[in-house]
Short mmCIF file of C-alpha atoms in Angstrom, two decimals:
data_model
loop_
_atom_site.label_atom_id
_atom_site.label_comp_id
_atom_site.label_asym_id
_atom_site.label_seq_id
_atom_site.Cartn_x
_atom_site.Cartn_y
_atom_site.Cartn_z
CA MET A 112 77.55 68.71 -7.77
CA ASP A 113 74.76 69.92 -10.12
CA THR A 114 72.06 71.42 -7.64
CA LEU A 115 71.97 71.75 -3.75
CA PHE A 116 68.99 72.23 -1.81
CA SER A 117 70.14 73.91 1.30
CA ASN A 118 68.62 74.40 4.70
CA ILE A 119 65.49 72.71 3.80
CA THR A 120 63.07 70.27 5.78
CA ALA A 121 63.40 66.88 3.81
CA VAL A 122 60.97 64.12 4.28
CA THR A 123 62.91 61.36 3.39
CA MET A 124 60.67 58.36 3.37
CA ILE A 125 62.93 56.28 5.19
CA ASP A 126 61.59 54.64 8.08
CA LYS A 127 64.68 55.20 10.61
CA LEU A 128 65.03 58.92 9.80
CA PRO A 129 61.83 59.81 8.07
CA VAL A 130 62.81 63.84 8.44
CA ILE A 131 65.75 65.85 8.45
CA TYR A 132 65.28 69.50 9.17
CA GLY A 133 67.97 71.80 8.23
CA ALA A 134 68.97 69.44 5.47
CA TYR A 135 71.39 69.92 2.42
CA VAL A 136 70.49 67.55 -0.37
CA GLY A 137 72.91 67.43 -3.27
CA VAL A 138 72.37 66.04 -6.90
CA THR A 139 74.90 64.95 -9.65
CA ASP A 140 74.08 63.76 -12.76
CA GLY A 141 70.45 63.09 -12.24
CA LYS A 142 71.16 60.72 -8.92
CA ILE A 143 71.00 62.19 -5.33
CA SER A 144 74.34 62.35 -4.13
CA TYR A 145 74.36 63.98 -0.72
CA ILE A 146 72.07 64.32 2.12
CA SER A 147 73.18 65.76 5.38
CA GLN A 148 72.62 68.70 7.91
CA GLN A 149 76.06 69.55 7.13
CA PRO A 150 76.71 71.62 3.78
CA PRO A 151 78.94 69.96 1.54
CA GLN A 152 82.38 70.83 0.96
CA GLU A 153 81.92 70.45 -3.07
CA GLN A 154 80.31 73.26 -4.84
CA ALA A 155 77.14 73.23 -6.66
CA GLU A 156 76.34 74.58 -10.07
CA ARG A 157 72.94 75.63 -8.44
CA VAL A 158 71.89 76.33 -4.95
CA ILE A 159 68.14 76.34 -4.04
CA ASP A 160 67.52 78.03 -0.69
CA GLY A 161 65.02 75.98 0.92
CA ARG A 162 64.04 77.88 4.01
CA GLY A 163 60.47 77.75 4.55
CA MET A 164 60.26 74.67 1.96
CA VAL A 165 59.88 71.01 2.29
CA LEU A 166 61.29 68.86 0.04
CA MET A 167 60.07 65.16 -0.58
CA PRO A 168 60.40 62.41 -3.22
CA GLY A 169 58.07 62.93 -6.33
CA MET A 170 54.56 61.15 -6.18
CA VAL A 171 53.76 58.05 -8.09
CA ASN A 172 50.52 58.04 -9.75
CA CYS A 173 49.74 54.38 -10.38
CA HIS A 174 46.53 54.62 -12.09
CA THR A 175 45.19 57.25 -14.61
CA HIS A 176 44.22 57.86 -18.46
CA LEU A 177 46.20 61.13 -19.53
CA PRO A 178 44.17 62.15 -22.49
CA MET A 179 41.06 62.36 -20.70
CA SER A 180 41.86 65.81 -19.85
CA ALA A 181 39.90 66.86 -22.64
CA LEU A 182 37.18 65.12 -21.06
CA ARG A 183 37.00 66.96 -17.49
CA GLY A 184 33.85 67.81 -16.69
CA TYR A 185 31.83 66.47 -19.23
CA GLY A 186 28.97 64.70 -18.35
CA ASP A 187 29.03 65.00 -14.47
CA ASP A 188 26.39 64.37 -12.31
CA HIS A 189 25.14 61.31 -14.15
CA ALA A 190 24.93 57.84 -13.14
CA LEU A 191 28.18 55.71 -14.29
CA ALA A 192 26.24 53.53 -17.27
CA ASP A 193 24.59 56.72 -18.46
CA TRP A 194 27.83 58.90 -18.27
CA LEU A 195 29.78 55.94 -19.98
CA ASN A 196 27.43 55.32 -22.79
CA ASN A 197 26.10 58.82 -23.51
CA TYR A 198 29.04 61.24 -22.87
CA ILE A 199 32.42 59.29 -22.59
CA PHE A 200 32.13 56.51 -25.12
CA PRO A 201 30.63 58.91 -28.24
CA ARG A 202 33.52 61.42 -27.74
CA GLU A 203 36.40 59.08 -27.07
CA ASP A 204 35.40 57.76 -30.69
CA LYS A 205 36.44 61.03 -32.38
CA TRP A 206 39.83 60.79 -30.85
CA ASP A 207 43.03 61.11 -33.56
CA SER A 208 46.56 61.24 -32.87
CA ARG A 209 46.66 65.11 -32.65
CA ALA A 210 44.18 65.32 -30.29
CA ILE A 211 45.61 62.93 -28.30
CA ARG A 212 49.22 64.43 -28.11
CA ALA A 213 47.78 67.91 -26.80
CA ALA A 214 45.51 66.39 -24.32
CA THR A 215 47.81 63.97 -22.80
CA LEU A 216 50.81 66.79 -22.95
CA LEU A 217 48.11 68.83 -20.95
CA GLY A 218 47.33 65.97 -18.59
CA ILE A 219 51.38 65.66 -18.03
CA ALA A 220 51.59 69.47 -17.30
CA GLU A 221 49.08 69.02 -14.79
CA CYS A 222 50.83 66.09 -13.35
CA LEU A 223 54.14 67.98 -13.20
CA ARG A 224 52.25 71.17 -11.53
CA PHE A 225 51.15 69.14 -8.71
CA GLY A 226 54.17 67.20 -7.97
CA THR A 227 53.69 63.77 -9.91
CA THR A 228 57.11 62.39 -11.30
CA SER A 229 55.75 59.22 -12.57
CA VAL A 230 52.64 57.83 -14.08
CA THR A 231 50.87 54.76 -14.55
CA ASP A 232 48.65 55.14 -17.48
CA MET A 233 46.25 52.96 -19.41
CA TYR A 234 44.49 54.04 -22.53
CA TYR A 235 44.92 53.51 -26.47
CA PHE A 236 46.80 55.89 -29.15
CA SER A 237 50.02 54.69 -26.65
CA ASP A 238 52.59 55.26 -29.27
CA ASP A 239 51.65 59.16 -28.76
CA ILE A 240 51.18 58.78 -25.25
CA CYS A 241 54.90 57.52 -24.97
CA GLN A 242 55.98 60.38 -27.57
CA CYS A 243 54.48 62.99 -25.00
CA VAL A 244 55.94 61.47 -21.90
CA ALA A 245 59.42 61.09 -23.71
CA GLU A 246 59.32 65.10 -24.81
CA SER A 247 57.86 65.97 -21.24
CA GLY A 248 60.95 64.20 -19.11
CA ILE A 249 58.15 62.54 -17.02
CA LYS A 250 58.63 59.18 -16.00
CA GLY A 251 55.89 56.43 -17.19
CA ASN A 252 54.44 52.97 -17.02
CA ILE A 253 52.46 53.28 -20.42
CA SER A 254 49.93 50.38 -21.38
CA ARG A 255 47.76 50.04 -24.45
CA CYS A 256 44.44 49.06 -22.98
CA VAL A 257 42.67 45.81 -24.55
CA THR A 258 38.91 45.51 -24.86
CA VAL A 259 37.36 42.66 -26.81
CA PHE A 260 33.98 41.42 -26.88
CA GLU A 261 34.10 39.21 -29.80
CA GLU A 262 34.74 35.25 -29.04
CA ASP A 263 36.85 35.28 -32.20
CA TYR A 264 40.24 36.40 -30.59
CA CYS A 265 43.80 35.74 -31.66
CA PHE A 266 46.51 37.36 -30.24
CA ASP A 267 48.96 37.48 -33.50
CA LYS A 268 45.98 38.84 -35.67
CA HIS A 269 44.30 41.24 -33.13
CA VAL A 270 45.49 44.92 -34.01
CA PRO A 271 45.19 46.37 -30.37
CA SER A 272 47.15 43.20 -29.24
CA GLN A 273 49.83 44.06 -31.98
CA GLU A 274 49.78 47.53 -31.14
CA LEU A 275 51.40 46.20 -27.62
CA VAL A 276 54.00 44.49 -29.36
CA ALA A 277 54.71 47.47 -31.36
CA LEU A 278 54.69 49.62 -28.18
CA HIS A 279 56.86 47.36 -26.41
CA GLU A 280 59.66 47.01 -29.34
CA LYS A 281 59.67 50.84 -29.88
CA TRP A 282 59.27 52.27 -26.43
CA HIS A 283 60.17 49.69 -23.75
CA GLY A 284 63.28 51.20 -21.48
CA TYR A 285 63.52 54.29 -22.98
CA ASP A 286 65.88 56.41 -21.63
CA ASN A 287 67.31 54.05 -19.47
CA GLY A 288 63.99 52.81 -18.28
CA ARG A 289 62.24 56.33 -17.91
CA ILE A 290 59.44 54.92 -20.07
CA GLN A 291 58.20 51.21 -19.31
CA VAL A 292 55.61 49.57 -21.49
CA GLU A 293 52.90 47.37 -19.53
CA ALA A 294 50.35 44.88 -20.54
CA SER A 295 46.84 45.98 -20.01
CA ILE A 296 43.57 43.99 -19.85
CA HIS A 297 40.58 46.56 -19.30
CA ALA A 298 38.65 44.31 -17.26
CA GLU A 299 37.08 41.06 -16.87
CA TYR A 300 33.60 42.09 -18.03
CA THR A 301 35.16 43.71 -21.11
CA SER A 302 36.96 40.93 -22.37
CA HIS A 303 37.23 36.97 -22.23
CA ASP A 304 39.64 34.00 -21.51
CA LYS A 305 41.32 33.57 -24.85
CA VAL A 306 42.22 37.36 -24.44
CA TRP A 307 43.40 36.80 -20.88
CA HIS A 308 45.57 33.99 -21.70
CA GLY A 309 46.94 35.71 -24.78
CA ILE A 310 48.04 39.08 -22.99
CA ALA A 311 49.14 37.19 -19.70
CA GLU A 312 51.49 34.83 -21.87
CA TYR A 313 53.09 38.21 -23.74
CA ALA A 314 53.63 39.95 -20.65
CA ILE A 315 55.12 37.03 -18.65
CA ASN A 316 57.48 36.00 -21.83
CA ASN A 317 58.78 39.64 -22.06
CA GLY A 318 59.12 40.62 -18.52
CA LEU A 319 56.47 43.47 -18.95
CA GLY A 320 54.21 44.33 -16.09
CA MET A 321 50.23 44.66 -16.03
CA GLN A 322 47.31 46.93 -15.79
CA VAL A 323 43.99 45.73 -14.88
CA HIS A 324 40.55 47.29 -13.85
CA VAL A 325 39.39 45.01 -10.91
CA SER A 326 36.10 45.01 -8.90
CA GLU A 327 35.59 48.53 -9.37
CA THR A 328 31.61 48.22 -8.87
CA LYS A 329 29.55 45.96 -7.40
CA ASP A 330 27.70 44.98 -10.17
CA GLU A 331 30.86 43.92 -12.05
CA GLN A 332 31.92 41.86 -9.07
CA GLU A 333 28.14 39.99 -8.61
CA SER A 334 27.99 39.37 -12.57
CA CYS A 335 31.34 37.78 -12.53
CA LEU A 336 30.33 35.43 -9.88
CA GLU A 337 27.20 34.73 -11.70
CA ARG A 338 29.21 33.81 -15.02
CA TYR A 339 31.84 31.88 -13.47
CA GLY A 340 31.34 31.44 -9.94
CA LEU A 341 34.91 33.39 -9.28
CA THR A 342 35.67 36.83 -8.51
CA PRO A 343 37.46 39.07 -11.11
CA ALA A 344 40.65 38.28 -9.27
CA GLN A 345 40.12 34.82 -8.99
CA ILE A 346 39.21 34.17 -12.71
CA LEU A 347 41.75 36.20 -14.27
CA ASP A 348 44.29 34.26 -11.89
CA VAL A 349 43.21 31.21 -13.48
CA SER A 350 44.70 32.59 -17.01
CA HIS A 351 47.65 33.31 -15.36
CA VAL A 352 47.45 37.11 -15.35
CA TRP A 353 48.93 37.94 -11.90
CA ASP A 354 52.09 35.73 -12.64
CA THR A 355 53.76 38.77 -13.43
CA ARG A 356 54.23 42.30 -11.70
CA ALA A 357 50.72 43.98 -11.97
CA VAL A 358 48.57 46.61 -10.54
CA ALA A 359 44.68 46.17 -9.94
CA ALA A 360 42.87 49.46 -10.29
CA HIS A 361 39.86 50.46 -7.83
CA CYS A 362 39.79 47.07 -5.93
CA VAL A 363 36.46 48.56 -4.35
CA TRP A 364 34.71 44.94 -3.79
CA LEU A 365 37.36 42.43 -3.18
CA THR A 366 36.80 39.54 -0.71
CA ASP A 367 39.08 38.58 1.65
CA GLU A 368 39.98 35.73 -0.52
CA ASP A 369 40.85 38.19 -3.28
CA MET A 370 43.05 40.15 -0.86
CA GLU A 371 44.92 36.80 0.16
CA LEU A 372 45.48 36.02 -3.24
CA PHE A 373 46.85 39.18 -4.19
CA ALA A 374 49.11 39.44 -1.14
CA ARG A 375 50.67 35.99 -2.67
CA ARG A 376 51.02 37.20 -5.98
CA GLY A 377 52.21 40.52 -5.16
CA VAL A 378 49.43 42.30 -7.01
CA THR A 379 49.31 46.13 -5.97
CA ALA A 380 45.75 47.45 -5.44
CA VAL A 381 45.63 51.26 -6.54
CA HIS A 382 43.21 53.15 -4.59
CA CYS A 383 41.14 55.73 -6.53
CA PRO A 384 38.92 57.29 -3.59
CA ASN A 385 38.15 60.59 -5.67
CA SER A 386 36.55 58.68 -8.62
CA ASN A 387 35.24 56.12 -6.77
CA LEU A 388 33.39 58.32 -4.75
CA LYS A 389 32.25 60.58 -7.68
CA LEU A 390 30.88 57.40 -9.58
CA ALA A 391 29.50 55.96 -6.63
CA SER A 392 31.45 52.62 -6.76
CA GLY A 393 31.75 52.38 -3.23
CA ILE A 394 34.79 52.56 -0.67
CA ALA A 395 37.83 50.25 -1.26
CA PRO A 396 38.56 48.49 2.50
CA ILE A 397 42.21 49.41 2.09
CA LYS A 398 43.28 48.84 5.90
CA LYS A 399 41.92 45.32 5.42
CA MET A 400 44.14 45.02 2.20
CA ILE A 401 46.92 46.43 4.13
CA ASP A 402 46.49 43.81 7.07
CA LYS A 403 46.11 40.91 4.48
CA GLY A 404 49.89 42.02 3.17
CA MET A 405 48.97 43.69 -0.14
CA ASN A 406 50.63 46.64 -1.21
CA VAL A 407 48.68 49.48 -1.90
CA ALA A 408 49.16 52.58 -3.78
CA LEU A 409 47.30 55.92 -5.21
CA GLY A 410 45.74 56.95 -8.37
CA THR A 411 43.67 59.31 -9.25
CA ASP A 412 42.05 58.06 -12.38
CA GLY A 413 41.09 59.97 -15.30
CA PRO A 414 40.86 63.73 -15.22
CA SER A 415 37.18 62.58 -16.37
CA SER A 416 35.80 60.95 -13.44
CA SER A 417 38.47 62.76 -10.97
CA ASN A 418 38.60 66.21 -12.45
CA ASN A 419 42.19 66.79 -11.72
CA THR A 420 45.63 64.58 -11.29
CA ASP A 421 46.38 66.46 -7.77
CA LEU A 422 47.55 63.07 -6.08
CA PHE A 423 47.44 64.94 -3.03
CA GLU A 424 43.65 64.48 -2.60
CA PRO A 425 43.55 61.12 -3.17
CA MET A 426 46.32 60.64 -0.45
CA LYS A 427 43.97 62.66 2.11
CA LEU A 428 40.85 60.84 1.12
CA ALA A 429 42.33 57.63 1.86
CA VAL A 430 43.06 58.32 5.43
CA LEU A 431 39.99 60.09 6.09
CA LEU A 432 37.76 57.25 4.56
CA SER A 433 39.67 54.33 6.10
CA ASN A 434 39.12 56.03 9.56
CA GLY A 435 35.41 56.62 8.95
CA THR A 436 34.48 53.25 7.67
CA THR A 437 36.51 51.52 10.36
CA TYR A 438 35.90 53.76 13.36
CA ASP A 439 39.48 53.87 14.12
CA PRO A 440 41.25 57.33 13.92
CA VAL A 441 44.59 55.42 13.27
CA SER A 442 43.45 53.01 11.12
CA ILE A 443 45.86 54.67 8.30
CA THR A 444 48.30 57.19 9.66
CA ALA A 445 49.72 60.46 7.47
CA GLN A 446 52.83 58.38 7.04
CA GLU A 447 51.39 55.56 5.65
CA ALA A 448 49.33 57.51 3.33
CA LEU A 449 52.64 59.10 2.17
CA LYS A 450 54.02 55.63 1.47
CA MET A 451 51.19 54.93 -0.70
CA ALA A 452 51.86 57.86 -2.64
CA THR A 453 55.53 57.49 -3.02
CA VAL A 454 57.57 54.26 -1.71
CA ASN A 455 54.33 51.95 -2.62
CA GLY A 456 53.63 53.81 -6.31
CA ALA A 457 57.12 53.09 -7.02
CA LYS A 458 57.26 49.61 -5.97
CA ALA A 459 53.91 49.18 -8.26
CA GLN A 460 55.71 50.75 -11.04
CA GLY A 461 58.91 48.06 -10.52
CA ARG A 462 61.07 51.33 -9.63
CA GLU A 463 61.49 50.97 -6.09
CA ASN A 464 65.34 50.55 -6.35
CA GLU A 465 65.33 54.21 -8.37
CA CYS A 466 62.78 56.06 -6.56
CA GLY A 467 60.53 56.76 -3.46
CA VAL A 468 62.72 57.96 -1.33
CA ILE A 469 65.36 60.54 -0.75
CA ALA A 470 68.75 58.45 -0.47
CA PRO A 471 71.94 58.88 -2.01
CA GLY A 472 72.00 56.78 -5.12
CA MET A 473 68.27 57.17 -5.85
CA ASP A 474 67.20 58.82 -8.86
CA ALA A 475 66.41 62.81 -8.34
CA ASP A 476 62.84 62.49 -8.63
CA LEU A 477 62.13 65.39 -6.37
CA ILE A 478 59.36 67.98 -5.33
CA MET A 479 59.71 71.28 -3.23
CA LEU A 480 56.91 72.49 -1.69
CA ASP A 481 56.12 75.98 -0.23
CA PHE A 482 55.21 75.64 3.44
CA THR A 483 55.51 79.37 3.98
CA GLN A 484 51.58 79.61 2.87
CA PRO A 485 48.91 80.59 5.77
CA HIS A 486 47.39 77.13 5.50
CA LEU A 487 50.59 75.18 6.18
CA ILE A 488 51.38 77.33 9.56
CA PRO A 489 52.17 76.17 12.31
CA CYS A 490 54.03 72.69 11.15
CA HIS A 491 54.15 70.76 13.74
CA ASN A 492 54.73 67.80 11.82
CA PRO A 493 55.60 67.92 7.91
CA ILE A 494 54.33 64.75 7.11
CA SER A 495 51.02 65.53 8.64
CA ASN A 496 51.14 68.67 7.01
CA LEU A 497 51.52 67.04 3.56
CA VAL A 498 48.85 64.69 4.09
CA TYR A 499 45.92 66.54 5.75
CA ALA A 500 46.38 70.60 5.07
CA ALA A 501 48.87 70.73 1.57
CA SER A 502 47.97 70.31 -2.20
CA GLY A 503 49.52 69.96 -5.19
CA HIS A 504 48.79 74.05 -5.53
CA ASP A 505 51.84 74.54 -2.89
CA VAL A 506 54.12 72.61 -5.21
CA LYS A 507 56.93 75.08 -6.11
CA LEU A 508 59.37 72.55 -8.01
CA THR A 509 59.34 69.56 -9.83
CA MET A 510 62.32 67.56 -10.71
CA VAL A 511 62.90 64.02 -12.63
CA ARG A 512 66.41 62.65 -12.57
CA GLY A 513 67.97 66.05 -11.75
CA LYS A 514 66.09 67.80 -14.37
CA VAL A 515 63.93 70.47 -13.21
CA LEU A 516 60.45 70.03 -15.52
CA TYR A 517 58.45 72.57 -13.52
CA GLU A 518 59.41 75.68 -11.60
CA ASP A 519 57.15 78.88 -9.99
CA GLY A 520 54.71 78.44 -12.73
CA ASN A 521 56.89 77.69 -15.54
CA PHE A 522 57.03 74.23 -17.79
CA LEU A 523 60.63 74.10 -18.73
CA THR A 524 60.02 70.92 -21.36
CA ILE A 525 56.27 71.71 -22.14
CA ASP A 526 55.25 74.71 -23.92
CA LEU A 527 52.16 75.22 -22.29
CA GLN A 528 50.63 78.21 -24.68
CA LYS A 529 51.21 76.09 -27.55
CA VAL A 530 49.57 73.29 -26.11
CA LEU A 531 46.56 75.34 -24.86
CA GLN A 532 45.95 76.96 -28.18
CA GLU A 533 46.14 73.43 -29.86
CA PHE A 534 43.56 72.29 -27.28
CA HIS A 535 41.21 75.03 -28.00
CA ASP A 536 41.88 75.28 -31.72
CA TYR A 537 41.68 71.86 -32.85
CA VAL A 538 41.11 69.38 -29.49
CA LEU A 539 37.66 70.97 -28.32
CA PRO A 540 36.27 71.67 -31.91
CA LEU A 541 37.24 67.95 -32.85
CA MET A 542 35.77 66.48 -30.00
CA PHE A 543 32.74 68.65 -28.96
CA GLY A 544 31.75 70.80 -32.09
CA GLY A 545 30.33 74.04 -31.31
CA GLU A 546 29.75 72.69 -28.01
CA GLY A 547 33.30 72.54 -27.26
CA GLU A 548 33.90 76.02 -28.74
CA ALA A 549 31.29 77.54 -26.18
CA ASN A 550 33.06 75.68 -23.42
CA ALA A 551 36.61 77.17 -24.41
#
């Protein structure tokens, strides 16, 4: 046995036994090998004293844009169109590989610090992002986002589409599946049917997942209805976009018919309440989605629109917003919210057989939180405290496949000081010039 967590409160996320007090959880060769209230006979190379601590499955962030850590706080307090066109897009035009790598590593460090063990990322410069994921030890479902406005489109000649092909051939399945490459259509309104057919066909033929922004704003939904007489979910279905495992980010304005369609197709809605509220996009009706049979997971969106990647924040907001908009104090329970961040997220990534719960044979993707902090005392219910009182700042240890990646302020696979130096010396001057230096 490599590692043993001793005398710890284990939140297993298994319905029959969700919490085990005074638990012993063993890790061997990257897998959970032991869980009991009795200590194992086998000796462990390292024993971690779990008194006052809570162990839970690592969190799964099902929608983010990691490199946008460089755009955190830039253009805040502007309307969406103004924010995108006058702040975000002009700065994104300045990216190069060197800057992307530094920004991505900073984003991954933040995820690990806050207890995220797997991310679903949609962006470009995806080869560089995969390299950072590979180096850091985190899990990642990485997609090359495709946007096409020109009608003259051919999958075999379109450069971003061919970047997807190259990414798939180079990275898909890396390190026994720690990296999964997925296809991505940015959104219905930033492409057209030739693109949808081409990307969908490639994903289906190669068994890849799909990532799409869907019905994020009211204008997006209504404009699509005007163009096609169908919603974004419905028109993309015509082009077989949902004929593979897929995640639909945001889903704020889904109709009942959209939800029923997604339930039939097995599409996961990724709820990003922090970003949706900040950009005034609306509030996704996740209670109705769940009642319709949909899988609902959580995402932070990019640090530019959520300002951090602490998944504890959207987890809490998911409950509060649902209760407040339905006038039902138990519309979403704490345990259901915690499932969105773990079990449901693993399912969305196609990883339900490897992570999301604490059980023998599962990957040891685990996080340990310090429950001796004043804001977590008393603890009548660990699940309730995790959802309503805890934050990513309470995470003391983050482990992926049995390897500790973060512990007590230390990053074991990322040279954070080197990343920060690169960030201030190169990234900010490149993207912001003198303004960036001032902000640094």
